[in-house]
Structure formats: C-alpha cells, structure tokens
CSV table of C-alpha atoms in Angstrom, one decimal:
chain,number,residue,atom,x,y,z
A,1,SER,CA,-0.2,0.0,0.0
A,2,GLN,CA,1.1,3.6,-0.5
A,3,GLN,CA,0.3,5.3,2.5
A,4,GLY,CA,-1.0,2.9,5.5
A,5,GLU,CA,-0.3,-0.6,6.8
A,6,GLU,CA,-3.1,-2.4,9.2
A,7,ASP,CA,-2.5,-4.9,11.7
A,8,PRO,CA,-3.1,-7.8,12.8
A,9,GLN,CA,-3.5,-8.6,9.0
A,10,ALA,CA,-6.1,-11.3,10.4
A,11,LEU,CA,-8.3,-11.7,13.6
A,12,SER,CA,-10.1,-14.8,14.7
A,13,ILE,CA,-12.3,-14.2,17.7
A,14,GLN,CA,-15.2,-15.9,19.4
A,15,GLU,CA,-19.1,-13.8,19.1
A,16,GLY,CA,-19.6,-11.7,22.3
A,17,GLU,CA,-16.2,-10.6,22.2
A,18,ASN,CA,-14.2,-7.2,21.3
A,19,ALA,CA,-12.1,-6.6,18.2
A,20,THR,CA,-9.5,-4.6,17.8
A,21,MET,CA,-7.9,-3.4,14.6
A,22,ASN,CA,-5.0,-1.0,14.2
A,23,CYS,CA,-4.3,1.6,11.0
A,24,SER,CA,-1.0,3.4,10.5
A,25,TYR,CA,-0.2,5.9,7.5
A,26,LYS,CA,2.9,7.7,6.8
A,27,THR,CA,1.7,11.6,4.9
A,28,SER,CA,0.2,13.8,6.9
A,29,ILE,CA,-4.0,13.3,6.5
A,30,ASN,CA,-7.0,15.6,6.5
A,31,ASN,CA,-9.5,12.3,7.2
A,32,LEU,CA,-9.3,8.8,8.0
A,33,GLN,CA,-12.5,6.1,6.8
A,34,TRP,CA,-12.8,3.2,7.8
A,35,TYR,CA,-14.8,1.1,5.6
A,36,ARG,CA,-15.8,-2.9,5.5
A,37,GLN,CA,-16.0,-5.0,2.7
A,38,ASN,CA,-17.6,-9.0,2.8
A,39,SER,CA,-15.9,-11.3,0.8
A,40,GLY,CA,-15.5,-10.0,-3.2
A,41,ARG,CA,-18.1,-7.4,-2.7
A,42,GLY,CA,-18.5,-3.6,-2.2
A,43,LEU,CA,-17.1,-1.3,0.3
A,44,VAL,CA,-19.3,-0.2,2.6
A,45,HIS,CA,-18.6,2.9,4.5
A,46,LEU,CA,-18.4,2.9,8.7
A,47,ILE,CA,-16.9,5.8,9.9
A,48,LEU,CA,-15.0,8.9,9.2
A,49,ILE,CA,-13.4,10.7,11.7
A,50,ARG,CA,-11.3,14.6,11.0
A,51,SER,CA,-7.9,14.9,11.7
A,52,ASN,CA,-9.0,16.9,14.6
A,53,GLU,CA,-10.7,14.6,15.6
A,54,ARG,CA,-9.4,12.1,18.6
A,55,GLU,CA,-12.2,9.6,18.8
A,56,LYS,CA,-15.9,8.4,17.1
A,57,HIS,CA,-18.8,6.6,17.9
A,58,SER,CA,-21.0,5.0,16.0
A,59,GLY,CA,-23.4,2.1,17.3
A,60,ARG,CA,-21.0,-0.8,18.3
A,61,LEU,CA,-18.3,1.3,16.4
A,62,ARG,CA,-15.2,3.5,18.1
A,63,VAL,CA,-12.6,4.9,16.4
A,64,THR,CA,-9.7,6.5,18.2
A,65,LEU,CA,-7.2,8.9,15.6
A,66,ASP,CA,-4.1,9.9,16.9
A,67,THR,CA,-2.2,12.6,15.0
A,68,SER,CA,1.1,12.7,16.6
A,69,LYS,CA,1.9,9.1,16.0
A,70,LYS,CA,0.2,8.6,12.4
A,71,SER,CA,-2.2,6.1,13.9
A,72,SER,CA,-6.2,5.2,13.9
A,73,SER,CA,-7.4,2.2,15.8
A,74,LEU,CA,-11.4,0.6,15.1
A,75,LEU,CA,-12.8,-1.2,18.1
A,76,ILE,CA,-15.7,-3.4,17.2
A,77,THR,CA,-18.0,-4.3,20.5
A,78,ALA,CA,-19.8,-7.2,21.3
A,79,SER,CA,-18.9,-8.5,17.9
A,80,ARG,CA,-21.1,-11.0,16.3
A,81,ALA,CA,-20.7,-13.2,13.6
A,82,ALA,CA,-21.9,-10.9,10.8
A,83,ASP,CA,-19.2,-8.9,11.1
A,84,THR,CA,-17.1,-10.9,9.5
A,85,ALA,CA,-15.5,-9.1,6.7
A,86,SER,CA,-12.1,-7.3,6.0
A,87,TYR,CA,-11.8,-4.1,7.7
A,88,PHE,CA,-10.0,-1.2,5.8
A,89,CYS,CA,-8.4,2.4,6.5
A,90,ALA,CA,-8.3,4.8,3.8
A,91,THR,CA,-6.7,8.3,4.1
A,92,ASP,CA,-7.5,11.3,2.2
A,93,GLY,CA,-4.9,14.4,2.5
A,94,ASP,CA,-3.1,17.0,0.6
A,95,TYR,CA,-2.3,14.8,-1.8
A,96,GLY,CA,-1.7,16.7,-4.7
A,97,GLY,CA,-5.1,16.7,-7.6
A,98,ALA,CA,-8.2,18.6,-6.8
A,99,THR,CA,-10.2,15.8,-5.2
A,100,ASN,CA,-9.8,13.8,-2.2
A,101,LYS,CA,-8.7,10.7,-3.6
A,102,LEU,CA,-8.6,7.7,-1.0
A,103,ILE,CA,-5.2,5.8,-0.2
A,104,PHE,CA,-6.1,2.6,1.5
A,105,GLY,CA,-4.3,0.0,3.9
A,106,THR,CA,-3.7,-3.1,3.4
A,107,GLY,CA,-6.9,-4.5,5.6
A,108,THR,CA,-7.7,-6.5,8.5
A,109,LEU,CA,-9.7,-9.8,7.7
A,110,LEU,CA,-11.5,-10.7,11.1
A,111,ALA,CA,-13.1,-13.8,11.5
A,112,VAL,CA,-15.8,-13.7,14.3
A,113,GLN,CA,-16.8,-17.2,15.3
A,114,PRO,CA,-20.5,-18.2,16.4
B,1,ALA,CA,-31.6,5.6,0.8
B,2,ALA,CA,-30.1,5.8,-3.0
B,3,GLY,CA,-26.7,3.9,-3.6
B,4,VAL,CA,-23.9,4.3,-6.1
B,5,ILE,CA,-25.0,1.9,-9.3
B,6,GLN,CA,-22.4,0.3,-11.6
B,7,SER,CA,-23.2,-1.8,-14.2
B,8,PRO,CA,-22.6,-4.7,-15.6
B,9,ARG,CA,-21.7,-6.6,-12.4
B,10,HIS,CA,-19.6,-9.2,-14.0
B,11,LEU,CA,-17.7,-9.0,-17.1
B,12,ILE,CA,-15.7,-11.0,-18.8
B,13,LYS,CA,-13.3,-10.3,-21.8
B,14,GLU,CA,-10.5,-11.7,-23.6
B,15,LYS,CA,-7.0,-10.2,-23.9
B,16,ARG,CA,-6.8,-7.0,-26.5
B,17,GLU,CA,-10.6,-6.5,-26.4
B,18,THR,CA,-12.3,-3.7,-25.0
B,19,ALA,CA,-14.9,-2.8,-22.0
B,20,THR,CA,-16.8,-0.1,-20.9
B,21,LEU,CA,-17.9,0.1,-17.2
B,22,LYS,CA,-20.7,1.9,-15.6
B,23,CYS,CA,-21.2,3.9,-12.7
B,24,TYR,CA,-24.2,6.3,-12.0
B,25,PRO,CA,-23.6,8.2,-8.5
B,26,ILE,CA,-26.0,9.1,-5.6
B,27,PRO,CA,-28.5,11.8,-6.7
B,28,ARG,CA,-26.8,15.0,-6.0
B,29,HIS,CA,-23.3,13.7,-5.4
B,30,ASP,CA,-21.3,16.0,-8.4
B,31,THR,CA,-18.0,13.7,-7.4
B,32,VAL,CA,-16.8,10.0,-9.2
B,33,TYR,CA,-13.7,8.1,-8.0
B,34,TRP,CA,-12.9,5.3,-10.1
B,35,TYR,CA,-10.4,2.5,-8.4
B,36,GLN,CA,-9.4,-1.1,-9.5
B,37,GLN,CA,-8.9,-3.7,-6.6
B,38,GLY,CA,-6.7,-6.8,-7.6
B,39,PRO,CA,-7.0,-10.2,-5.9
B,40,GLY,CA,-6.0,-9.8,-2.2
B,41,GLN,CA,-5.0,-6.5,-2.7
B,42,ASP,CA,-6.3,-3.1,-1.5
B,43,PRO,CA,-8.0,-0.6,-3.8
B,44,GLN,CA,-6.1,1.6,-5.5
B,45,PHE,CA,-7.2,4.8,-7.1
B,46,LEU,CA,-7.7,5.5,-10.9
B,47,ILE,CA,-9.0,8.9,-11.3
B,48,SER,CA,-11.5,11.3,-10.5
B,49,PHE,CA,-14.1,13.5,-12.0
B,50,TYR,CA,-15.6,16.7,-10.4
B,51,GLU,CA,-18.3,18.8,-12.2
B,52,LYS,CA,-17.9,16.6,-15.0
B,53,MET,CA,-14.0,17.6,-15.2
B,54,GLN,CA,-10.9,15.1,-14.8
B,55,SER,CA,-9.6,16.4,-11.2
B,56,ASP,CA,-7.6,14.0,-10.4
B,57,LYS,CA,-5.3,11.0,-11.9
B,58,GLY,CA,-3.4,8.0,-10.1
B,59,SER,CA,-2.6,5.1,-11.4
B,60,ILE,CA,-4.3,4.9,-14.2
B,61,PRO,CA,-3.2,2.8,-17.5
B,62,ASP,CA,-2.7,4.5,-20.6
B,63,ARG,CA,-5.2,2.2,-22.2
B,64,PHE,CA,-8.2,3.3,-19.8
B,65,SER,CA,-9.7,6.6,-20.4
B,66,ALA,CA,-13.2,7.8,-18.9
B,67,GLN,CA,-15.4,10.5,-18.4
B,68,GLN,CA,-18.3,12.3,-16.3
B,69,PHE,CA,-20.9,13.0,-18.4
B,70,SER,CA,-23.9,16.1,-18.0
B,71,ASP,CA,-26.1,13.7,-15.6
B,72,TYR,CA,-23.3,13.2,-13.5
B,73,HIS,CA,-22.7,9.4,-14.5
B,74,SER,CA,-19.1,8.3,-15.4
B,75,GLU,CA,-18.1,5.4,-17.9
B,76,LEU,CA,-14.3,3.5,-17.7
B,77,ASN,CA,-13.7,2.7,-20.9
B,78,MET,CA,-10.6,0.1,-20.9
B,79,SER,CA,-8.8,-0.9,-24.6
B,80,SER,CA,-6.3,-3.6,-25.1
B,81,LEU,CA,-7.1,-5.8,-22.1
B,82,GLU,CA,-4.4,-7.6,-20.6
B,83,LEU,CA,-4.8,-10.6,-17.7
B,84,GLY,CA,-3.5,-8.1,-15.6
B,85,ASP,CA,-6.8,-6.1,-16.1
B,86,SER,CA,-8.7,-8.4,-14.4
B,87,ALA,CA,-10.0,-7.0,-10.6
B,88,LEU,CA,-12.9,-5.6,-9.3
B,89,TYR,CA,-13.6,-2.0,-10.2
B,90,PHE,CA,-15.5,0.2,-7.9
B,91,CYS,CA,-17.0,3.6,-8.6
B,92,ALA,CA,-17.4,5.8,-5.2
B,93,SER,CA,-19.3,9.2,-5.2
B,94,SER,CA,-18.9,12.1,-2.8
B,95,LEU,CA,-20.6,15.6,-2.5
B,96,GLY,CA,-18.3,18.0,-3.5
B,97,THR,CA,-14.4,17.2,-3.3
B,98,GLY,CA,-14.2,18.7,0.4
B,99,THR,CA,-14.2,16.6,3.8
B,100,TYR,CA,-17.0,14.1,2.8
B,101,GLU,CA,-17.5,10.3,3.0
B,102,GLN,CA,-17.0,8.4,-0.5
B,103,TYR,CA,-19.9,5.9,-0.8
B,104,PHE,CA,-19.0,2.9,-2.7
B,105,GLY,CA,-20.8,1.1,-5.5
B,106,PRO,CA,-21.0,-2.5,-5.1
B,107,GLY,CA,-18.2,-2.8,-8.2
B,108,THR,CA,-17.7,-4.7,-11.9
B,109,ARG,CA,-15.7,-7.6,-11.6
B,110,LEU,CA,-14.0,-7.8,-15.0
B,111,THR,CA,-12.2,-10.8,-15.8
B,112,VAL,CA,-9.8,-10.9,-18.7
B,113,THR,CA,-8.8,-14.4,-20.1
C-alpha cells in the first residue's frame, strides 16, 4: 500500500468478544475513514474521523485517531458472526489533485466464530 | 436511500478486447472516483471527476480513459485488455471535493481470459 498498513492482517475471535484493528499511515491527512468489505463485494462506509478529532463512536464502533503517531484504531464491541469481513482504513490528504482520493491500508480480515 | 449503481456487475473479456464500465452516483453527488482492487489487494485510486472535469489521476494505465457526463454518471473505458486487468473496479461518489465521505458502489468484477 502507498500509505497505510493495518494490523493484524487477520484476526479470529469468538462472538461477543471485542475486536480491535489498527491502521498506521505515513503522511499527514485531512480525514481517515474505515470501510468494511465482505468477501469480493462492495466497500461499505463505516465511519469518518477528521484530523482534528480524537475519538468517534457509531453504534458498536469506536474509532480513535492519534495524528502524532499517525495511527488509528477501530474497535468493534460485542462482535457478531455477521461482522466477519475485511476492514480497511483509508486516508485522504493533500496528495495533489483537486479531489480527495482515498489511499487504502492493507486491510484486516476479521473472522467472528459463532 | 439510493446508492451508487455500477454496471455491469460481472464482465468477461478476452485479451486485447475493450470494456466499458458504467457508474451512476448517488443523486446530487457531483464527484466520482474510480478504484481498482486486484485479488487480495487493497483498492487503488485510478481517476476522479468533479463537475464533469477530470480532477485527479492516479495509477491509471494509458489504455484506460474515463469521463463524467452531464447527468454526472461516469464511464471507464478500457482497451487492449490484459490478463492483469482482471480485478474489481469500484466507483465511489461524494458531494463536493471537501471533507465528505465517499460512498462506494458494489463494483464490477472484470475477468480477462
């Protein structure tokens, strides 16, 4: 990936447990977004956090952003089997050009065992 | 709520053929982005349009071209297809070019044989 790396690359947990995924990036950003992708299917937008925000919640999702460490984390609480998917972080910044193209991390494959 | 529509959903072509992928953004969205996702890879930015003008270009081969029409839909034209072009092609749309979320379509799976 040009910009970000995610860890772990794969995560397997039991239903009801919490799942934490981390994303690191290299250059300064305007925003960081998290997406979910079920196998070979479309990208579903989960949450956007701006560079001046430190934490954001949406339902069972909690995202943190530490711009000093150039990292973000996605926490899914009380996981469900339906949360099984790949999770990508994507950043936009002053990469040149007039639109906010996204640069994606390498993704974390989450498997939630029933 | 209306989402981004892409067509076709699946496409099989032979080497050296051409392909056209279509994207219909969410109503009122004026910015369209194209991304390519190879097998097991993260999505890579190809090209984007704002108000029918090309606004940014990424790792798009010269064999590919794209445009955005007056109704804001966009088409990605791919010529002289190669085996390595086999991938999922996503279109995303957003409202404006500021700090807005990008919403992705379901993708077109292109297989080149």
